[in-house]
Short mmCIF file of C-alpha atoms in Angstrom, two decimals:
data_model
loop_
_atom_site.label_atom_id
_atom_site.label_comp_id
_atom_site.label_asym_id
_atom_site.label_seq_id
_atom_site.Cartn_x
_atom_site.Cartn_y
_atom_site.Cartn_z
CA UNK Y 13 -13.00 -22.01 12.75
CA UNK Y 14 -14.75 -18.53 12.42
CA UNK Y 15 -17.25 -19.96 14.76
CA UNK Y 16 -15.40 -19.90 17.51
CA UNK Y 17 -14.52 -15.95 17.74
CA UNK Y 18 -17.86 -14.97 16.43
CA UNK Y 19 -19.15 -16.70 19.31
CA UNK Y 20 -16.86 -15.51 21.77
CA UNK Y 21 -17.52 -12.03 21.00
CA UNK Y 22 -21.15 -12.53 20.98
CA UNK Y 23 -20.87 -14.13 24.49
CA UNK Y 24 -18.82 -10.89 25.73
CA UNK Y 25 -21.29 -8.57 24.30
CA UNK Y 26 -24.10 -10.11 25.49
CA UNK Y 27 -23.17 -10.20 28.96
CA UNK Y 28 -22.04 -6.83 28.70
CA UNK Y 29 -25.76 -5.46 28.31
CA UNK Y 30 -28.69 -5.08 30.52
CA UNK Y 31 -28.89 -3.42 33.79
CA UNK Y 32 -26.65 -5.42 35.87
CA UNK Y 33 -24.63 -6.43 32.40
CA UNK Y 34 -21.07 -4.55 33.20
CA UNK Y 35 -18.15 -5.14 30.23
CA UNK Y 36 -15.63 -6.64 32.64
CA UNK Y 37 -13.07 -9.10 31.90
CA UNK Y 38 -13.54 -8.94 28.09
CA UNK Y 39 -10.20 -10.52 26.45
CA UNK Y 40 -9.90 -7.41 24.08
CA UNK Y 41 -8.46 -5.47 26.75
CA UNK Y 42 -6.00 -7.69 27.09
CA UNK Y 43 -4.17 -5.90 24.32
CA UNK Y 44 -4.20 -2.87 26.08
CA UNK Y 45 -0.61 -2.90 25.60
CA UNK Y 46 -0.50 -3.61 21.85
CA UNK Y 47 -1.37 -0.14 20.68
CA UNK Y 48 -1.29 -1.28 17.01
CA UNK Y 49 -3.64 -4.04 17.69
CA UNK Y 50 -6.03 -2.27 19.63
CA UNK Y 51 -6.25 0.39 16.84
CA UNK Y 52 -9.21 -1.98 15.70
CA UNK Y 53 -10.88 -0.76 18.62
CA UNK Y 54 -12.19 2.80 16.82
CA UNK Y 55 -13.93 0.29 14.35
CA UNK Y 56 -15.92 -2.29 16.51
CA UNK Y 57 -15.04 -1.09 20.18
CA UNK Y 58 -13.10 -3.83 22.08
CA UNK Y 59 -15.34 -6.65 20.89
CA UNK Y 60 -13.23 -6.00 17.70
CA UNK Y 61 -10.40 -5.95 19.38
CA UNK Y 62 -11.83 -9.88 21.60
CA UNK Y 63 -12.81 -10.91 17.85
CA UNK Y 64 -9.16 -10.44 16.51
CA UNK Y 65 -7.30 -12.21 19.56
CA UNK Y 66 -10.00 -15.17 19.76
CA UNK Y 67 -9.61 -15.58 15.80
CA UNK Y 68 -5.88 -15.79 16.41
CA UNK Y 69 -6.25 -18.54 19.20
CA UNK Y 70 -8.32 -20.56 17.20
CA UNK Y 71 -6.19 -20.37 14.18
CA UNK Y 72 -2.96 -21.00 16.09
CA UNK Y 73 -5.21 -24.18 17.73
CA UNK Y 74 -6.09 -25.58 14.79
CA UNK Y 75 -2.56 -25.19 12.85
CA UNK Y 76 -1.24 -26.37 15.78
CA UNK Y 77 -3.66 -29.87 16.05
CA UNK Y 78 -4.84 -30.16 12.58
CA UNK Y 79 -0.92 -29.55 10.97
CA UNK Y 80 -2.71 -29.96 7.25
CA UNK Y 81 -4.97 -26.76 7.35
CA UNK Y 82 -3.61 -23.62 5.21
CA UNK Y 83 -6.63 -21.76 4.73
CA UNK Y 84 -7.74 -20.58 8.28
CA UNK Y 85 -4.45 -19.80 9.17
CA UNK Y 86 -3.99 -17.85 6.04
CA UNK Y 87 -7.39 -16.30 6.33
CA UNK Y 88 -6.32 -15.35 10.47
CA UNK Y 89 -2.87 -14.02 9.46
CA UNK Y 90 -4.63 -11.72 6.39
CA UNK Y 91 -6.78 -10.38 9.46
CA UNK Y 92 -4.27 -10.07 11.90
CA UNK Y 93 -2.05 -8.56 9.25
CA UNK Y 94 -4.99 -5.87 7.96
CA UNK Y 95 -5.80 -5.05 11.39
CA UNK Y 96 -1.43 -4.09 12.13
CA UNK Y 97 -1.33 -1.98 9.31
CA UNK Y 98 -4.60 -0.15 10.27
CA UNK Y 99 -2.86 0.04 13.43
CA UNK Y 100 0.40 1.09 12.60
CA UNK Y 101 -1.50 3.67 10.03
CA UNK Y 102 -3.65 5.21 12.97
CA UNK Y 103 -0.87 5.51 15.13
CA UNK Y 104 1.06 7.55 12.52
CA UNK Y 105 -0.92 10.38 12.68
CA UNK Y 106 -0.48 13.17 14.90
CA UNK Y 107 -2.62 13.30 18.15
CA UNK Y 108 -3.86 16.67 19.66
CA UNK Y 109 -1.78 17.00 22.91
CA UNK Y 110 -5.24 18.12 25.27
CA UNK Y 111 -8.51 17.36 25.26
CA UNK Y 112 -11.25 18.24 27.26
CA UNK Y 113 -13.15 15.14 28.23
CA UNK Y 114 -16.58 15.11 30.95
CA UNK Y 115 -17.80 12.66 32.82
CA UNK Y 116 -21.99 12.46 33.07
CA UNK Y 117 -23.97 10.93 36.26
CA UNK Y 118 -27.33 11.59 36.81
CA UNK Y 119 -27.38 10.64 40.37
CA UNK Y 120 -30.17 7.85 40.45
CA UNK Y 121 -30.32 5.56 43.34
CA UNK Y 122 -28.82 2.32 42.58
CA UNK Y 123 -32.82 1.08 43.04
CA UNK Y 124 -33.87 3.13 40.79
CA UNK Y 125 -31.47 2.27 38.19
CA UNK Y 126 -32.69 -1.23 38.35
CA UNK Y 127 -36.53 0.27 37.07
CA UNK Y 128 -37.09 -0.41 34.07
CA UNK Y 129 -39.98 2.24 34.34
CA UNK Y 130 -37.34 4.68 34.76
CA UNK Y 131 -34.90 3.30 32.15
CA UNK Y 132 -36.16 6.32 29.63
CA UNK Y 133 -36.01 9.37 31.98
CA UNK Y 134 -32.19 8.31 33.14
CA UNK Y 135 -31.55 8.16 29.25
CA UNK Y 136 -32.73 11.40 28.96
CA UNK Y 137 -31.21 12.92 31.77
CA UNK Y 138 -27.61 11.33 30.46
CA UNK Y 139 -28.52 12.88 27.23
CA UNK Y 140 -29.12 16.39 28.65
CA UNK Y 141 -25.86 16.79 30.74
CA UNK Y 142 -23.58 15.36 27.81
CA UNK Y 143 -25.20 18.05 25.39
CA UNK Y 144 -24.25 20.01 28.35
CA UNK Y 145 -21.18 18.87 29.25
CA UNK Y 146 -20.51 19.21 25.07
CA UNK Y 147 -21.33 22.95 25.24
CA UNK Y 148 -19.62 23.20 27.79
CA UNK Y 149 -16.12 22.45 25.41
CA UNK Y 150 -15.94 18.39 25.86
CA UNK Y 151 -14.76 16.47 23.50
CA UNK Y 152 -15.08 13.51 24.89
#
């Protein structure tokens, strides 16, 4: 049963990368109303958060068609259970009202973003204006 959320997430991530790879659609932020579940987040980003719901789905599945299985659903409801209290334990704590938070673009044509000649300047130029932006008081 853990196959099917390890694959899931892998799928997500995967098509998340390269340059026309955009994370879009991804089932973890389909929690982005749960704020206990999505907690998980600060630990694995939102594939954590597409790993917990898939391993949910495919525990309720196979309770649900197999009747006689006790172990993934007890192994699903530890996780789901671990990842609430983390939740629940993040969200305790006090958050700082403000922030200061920047936004970096480096201003490449859309061609040029799609050089992979190019890929290492545009990383350095993204690095440059966050240390920038970071002086500058951002936090984020």
């Amino acid at each position: 049963m853990l196959w099917v959320p390890l694959v899931w997430t892998a799928v997500e991530f995967l098509r998340s990368q390269g340059a026309l790879g955009f994370p879009w659609a991804l089932l973890g932020a389909t929690q982005h109303r749960a704020a206990p579940v999505i907690q998980v987040a600060s630990l694995g980003g939102v594939y954590a958060v597409s790993f917990l719901v898939a391993l949910v789905n495919a525990a309720l599945y196979v309770i649900l068609t197999r009747r006689a299985v006790l172990l993934p659903a007890a192994g699903a409801g530890v996780v789901l259970a671990a990842a609430l209290v983390y939740g629940l334990n993040v969200l305790r704590h006090p958050v700082p009202a403000t922030f200061t938070a920047a936004v970096v673009q480096p201003g490449f044509p859309v061609r040029a973003q799609l050089d992979p000649g190019l890929a290492r300047r545009r990383f350095e130029d993204l690095g440059q204006l966050t240390q920038k932006a970071a002086a500058r008081g951002a936090a984020l």
